[in-house]
Structure formats: structure tokens, C-alpha cells
CSV table of C-alpha atoms in Angstrom, one decimal:
chain,number,residue,atom,x,y,z
X,162,UNK,CA,-45.7,-1.8,-58.1
X,163,UNK,CA,-47.5,0.4,-55.6
X,164,UNK,CA,-46.3,-1.6,-52.8
X,165,UNK,CA,-42.6,-1.5,-54.4
X,166,UNK,CA,-42.8,2.3,-54.7
X,167,UNK,CA,-44.2,2.7,-51.0
X,168,UNK,CA,-41.4,0.3,-49.6
X,169,UNK,CA,-38.9,2.5,-51.5
X,170,UNK,CA,-40.3,5.6,-50.5
X,171,UNK,CA,-40.2,4.6,-46.9
X,172,UNK,CA,-36.5,3.2,-47.0
X,173,UNK,CA,-35.6,6.8,-48.4
X,174,UNK,CA,-37.4,8.4,-45.4
X,175,UNK,CA,-35.5,6.4,-42.8
X,176,UNK,CA,-33.3,8.6,-40.7
X,177,UNK,CA,-29.6,8.0,-40.0
X,178,UNK,CA,-29.8,8.3,-36.6
X,179,UNK,CA,-32.4,6.2,-34.5
X,180,UNK,CA,-33.4,5.7,-31.1
X,181,UNK,CA,-36.0,3.8,-29.7
X,182,UNK,CA,-38.0,4.4,-26.3
X,183,UNK,CA,-40.1,1.6,-25.0
X,184,UNK,CA,-41.6,-0.4,-22.1
X,185,UNK,CA,-39.0,-2.8,-20.6
X,186,UNK,CA,-39.7,-6.0,-18.7
X,187,UNK,CA,-39.8,-4.1,-15.3
X,188,UNK,CA,-37.2,-6.3,-13.6
X,189,UNK,CA,-34.3,-4.2,-11.5
X,190,UNK,CA,-31.9,-5.1,-14.0
X,191,UNK,CA,-34.1,-3.4,-16.7
X,192,UNK,CA,-33.2,-0.3,-14.8
X,193,UNK,CA,-36.6,1.5,-15.4
X,194,UNK,CA,-40.1,1.0,-16.3
X,195,UNK,CA,-39.5,2.5,-19.7
X,196,UNK,CA,-36.0,2.9,-21.6
X,197,UNK,CA,-35.0,5.5,-23.9
X,198,UNK,CA,-31.9,3.6,-25.6
X,199,UNK,CA,-29.7,6.8,-26.1
X,200,UNK,CA,-30.4,8.4,-23.0
X,201,UNK,CA,-29.5,5.2,-21.1
X,202,UNK,CA,-26.3,4.7,-23.3
X,203,UNK,CA,-25.4,8.2,-22.1
X,204,UNK,CA,-23.0,8.4,-25.3
X,205,UNK,CA,-21.7,4.7,-25.3
X,206,UNK,CA,-22.2,2.1,-27.9
X,207,UNK,CA,-25.2,-0.3,-27.4
X,208,UNK,CA,-25.5,-3.7,-28.7
X,209,UNK,CA,-29.1,-4.7,-29.2
X,210,UNK,CA,-30.1,-8.7,-29.7
X,211,UNK,CA,-33.3,-8.7,-31.6
X,212,UNK,CA,-35.4,-11.7,-30.6
X,213,UNK,CA,-38.6,-13.5,-30.6
X,214,UNK,CA,-40.0,-16.0,-28.2
X,215,UNK,CA,-39.8,-19.1,-30.4
X,216,UNK,CA,-36.4,-18.7,-32.3
X,217,UNK,CA,-34.2,-21.1,-30.9
X,218,UNK,CA,-31.0,-19.3,-32.5
X,219,UNK,CA,-32.4,-16.2,-30.2
X,220,UNK,CA,-32.3,-18.6,-27.2
X,221,UNK,CA,-28.9,-20.0,-28.2
X,222,UNK,CA,-27.2,-16.4,-28.2
X,223,UNK,CA,-28.9,-15.2,-24.8
X,224,UNK,CA,-27.9,-18.4,-23.2
X,225,UNK,CA,-24.2,-18.1,-24.4
X,226,UNK,CA,-24.1,-14.3,-23.7
X,227,UNK,CA,-25.5,-15.1,-20.1
X,228,UNK,CA,-22.8,-17.7,-19.7
X,229,UNK,CA,-20.0,-15.7,-20.7
X,230,UNK,CA,-21.3,-12.8,-18.0
X,231,UNK,CA,-21.3,-15.6,-15.4
X,232,UNK,CA,-17.9,-16.8,-16.3
X,233,UNK,CA,-16.6,-12.8,-16.1
X,234,UNK,CA,-15.6,-12.9,-19.7
X,235,UNK,CA,-18.5,-9.8,-20.4
X,236,UNK,CA,-18.9,-7.3,-17.3
X,237,UNK,CA,-22.0,-6.8,-16.3
X,238,UNK,CA,-22.3,-3.2,-17.2
X,239,UNK,CA,-21.4,-4.0,-20.9
X,240,UNK,CA,-24.3,-2.3,-23.0
X,241,UNK,CA,-26.4,-5.1,-24.1
X,242,UNK,CA,-30.0,-4.9,-24.7
X,243,UNK,CA,-32.5,-7.6,-25.8
X,244,UNK,CA,-35.3,-6.0,-28.2
X,245,UNK,CA,-38.6,-7.8,-28.9
X,246,UNK,CA,-39.2,-7.7,-32.4
X,247,UNK,CA,-42.6,-9.2,-33.2
X,248,UNK,CA,-45.4,-7.4,-30.6
X,249,UNK,CA,-48.1,-8.2,-33.1
X,250,UNK,CA,-48.3,-12.1,-32.6
X,251,UNK,CA,-46.4,-12.5,-29.3
X,252,UNK,CA,-47.6,-11.0,-26.0
X,253,UNK,CA,-45.5,-9.0,-23.5
X,254,UNK,CA,-46.2,-12.1,-21.2
X,255,UNK,CA,-44.5,-14.4,-23.7
X,256,UNK,CA,-41.4,-12.1,-23.8
X,257,UNK,CA,-41.2,-12.0,-20.0
X,258,UNK,CA,-41.8,-16.0,-19.4
X,259,UNK,CA,-38.8,-16.4,-22.1
X,260,UNK,CA,-36.4,-13.6,-21.8
X,261,UNK,CA,-37.0,-12.1,-18.2
X,262,UNK,CA,-38.0,-14.8,-15.7
X,263,UNK,CA,-35.5,-16.5,-13.5
X,264,UNK,CA,-37.0,-19.9,-14.0
X,265,UNK,CA,-36.3,-19.7,-18.1
X,266,UNK,CA,-32.9,-21.0,-19.3
X,267,UNK,CA,-32.9,-17.7,-21.5
X,268,UNK,CA,-33.4,-15.3,-18.9
X,269,UNK,CA,-31.3,-12.2,-20.1
X,270,UNK,CA,-29.0,-10.7,-17.5
X,271,UNK,CA,-29.4,-7.6,-19.4
X,272,UNK,CA,-32.5,-5.0,-19.9
X,273,UNK,CA,-35.4,-6.3,-22.3
X,274,UNK,CA,-37.4,-4.2,-24.0
X,275,UNK,CA,-40.7,-5.1,-25.2
X,276,UNK,CA,-42.1,-2.5,-27.7
X,277,UNK,CA,-45.9,-2.3,-28.6
X,278,UNK,CA,-46.8,-3.2,-32.1
X,279,UNK,CA,-46.3,-0.3,-34.4
X,280,UNK,CA,-44.2,1.6,-31.9
X,281,UNK,CA,-42.4,4.2,-33.9
X,282,UNK,CA,-38.6,4.6,-33.9
X,283,UNK,CA,-37.4,8.2,-32.8
X,284,UNK,CA,-35.4,10.4,-35.5
X,285,UNK,CA,-32.6,11.6,-33.1
X,286,UNK,CA,-31.9,14.4,-35.5
X,287,UNK,CA,-35.3,15.9,-35.3
X,288,UNK,CA,-36.1,14.5,-31.9
X,289,UNK,CA,-39.3,13.2,-33.0
X,290,UNK,CA,-41.3,9.8,-33.7
X,291,UNK,CA,-40.9,8.7,-37.1
X,292,UNK,CA,-43.7,7.9,-39.5
X,293,UNK,CA,-42.7,4.2,-39.3
X,294,UNK,CA,-42.5,1.3,-36.9
X,295,UNK,CA,-39.3,0.7,-35.1
X,296,UNK,CA,-38.5,-2.8,-36.9
X,297,UNK,CA,-39.1,-0.9,-40.4
X,298,UNK,CA,-36.8,1.8,-39.2
X,299,UNK,CA,-34.1,-0.5,-38.0
X,300,UNK,CA,-34.2,-2.3,-41.4
X,301,UNK,CA,-36.7,-5.0,-40.4
X,302,UNK,CA,-34.1,-7.2,-38.5
X,303,UNK,CA,-34.5,-10.9,-38.5
X,304,UNK,CA,-34.5,-12.9,-35.3
X,305,UNK,CA,-31.8,-13.3,-34.1
X,306,UNK,CA,-29.6,-10.3,-35.1
X,307,UNK,CA,-27.6,-8.1,-33.8
X,308,UNK,CA,-27.7,-4.1,-34.2
X,309,UNK,CA,-25.0,-2.0,-32.7
X,310,UNK,CA,-25.8,1.7,-32.2
X,311,UNK,CA,-23.4,4.3,-31.1
X,312,UNK,CA,-24.1,6.9,-28.5
X,313,UNK,CA,-25.5,9.2,-31.5
X,314,UNK,CA,-28.0,6.6,-32.8
X,315,UNK,CA,-26.0,5.6,-35.8
X,316,UNK,CA,-26.0,2.1,-36.8
X,317,UNK,CA,-22.4,1.0,-36.8
X,318,UNK,CA,-22.6,-2.8,-36.8
X,319,UNK,CA,-25.0,-5.4,-37.9
X,320,UNK,CA,-24.9,-9.1,-37.8
X,321,UNK,CA,-27.3,-12.1,-38.9
X,322,UNK,CA,-25.8,-14.9,-37.7
X,323,UNK,CA,-28.5,-17.5,-36.7
X,324,UNK,CA,-26.6,-19.7,-34.1
X,325,UNK,CA,-24.3,-18.4,-31.1
X,326,UNK,CA,-20.7,-17.7,-32.4
X,327,UNK,CA,-18.2,-16.6,-30.3
X,328,UNK,CA,-15.9,-15.2,-32.8
X,329,UNK,CA,-19.1,-13.0,-33.9
X,330,UNK,CA,-19.9,-11.9,-30.3
X,331,UNK,CA,-16.1,-11.1,-30.0
X,332,UNK,CA,-16.5,-8.7,-33.2
X,333,UNK,CA,-19.7,-7.1,-31.4
X,334,UNK,CA,-17.6,-6.7,-28.1
X,335,UNK,CA,-14.9,-5.1,-29.8
X,336,UNK,CA,-17.4,-2.5,-31.1
X,337,UNK,CA,-18.7,-1.6,-27.8
């Protein structure tokens, strides 16, 4: 009962407007060593792809989105970010090897954020770190899954489709 009560209490304390400031993979395409999602968005909606390194569905989505970009169906300036979901058991280097390496078929053509374990989410309204880690604040997203944040930090769309699906991607892109 204690665990259930504390979980419900945490859920009630999740701010409506969230942000994440985290280290990136450090490539030119990542735009900076550390990214503040909302500052970088400059008022625009942002599509977050939550990933882990061994997730076949994550690889499938990354490859499909990259292919759509290479084919000109998605603009290179479309607001897409990959955010690593499990820093407690996958290293920064593993994430870089899978999602931020030219030698990988799952190399992201957009920024990759690599938060550290227990990295707090940001409460946008109070402009301060929350008491919970980013994964908990963002409703413990599965991998793969999508979250679209609007330019003010509100979650406006989510999806948990495991395998890449163009109609789901089109739905997401229409929200951007």
C-alpha cells in the first residue's frame, strides 16, 4: 500500500508543463553539448522519440524516419529529438554507438539527448527542477514511443506503436 500511495502522490505532483535539459551526443547535428528542449524549440512543437539501445522497434522507427528525411519527405529542420530512456543500464557510449554514429544503420539525422540517471525534469511554470526523474515526469514512456511537446511544454500527443508505421508518423508530423 505504501508503494501505491507514493506512486499516486508522485503522479499528482507532475507539472502540466515539462521540459528536459540534457547532454547530447555532441555531434554538429545535436546543435550543442547540452540541449534545453523548449529553448531549442523556440515556441515550436517537438517530437520526442524515446529509445533504448537494444530495442528493435526503436531501430525500426529511427531507420524509417531517417529514410523519409533522406527521400525529402521530412524536412531536415523538422523538430525531432531522440531521447535515451534507460541511463541506469545503458551507457552513454552505447547510445552513441547505436543512435549517433555514421557506422550505424540507426544513426539519427536529428539531435540525440542522453540524460544521466535520475536526471530531473523541469517544471516549466516554476522554472525549476522537479523532485522526480525525467522518465517518471513524462509518464514512464515505453521504448519506442513518441511524445510531442508544444512550445510551452504541454504534452499534446503520444503514441506507443512498437513497429514503424507511416500512418502513425504522418499523424505525428501533422501535429508538428
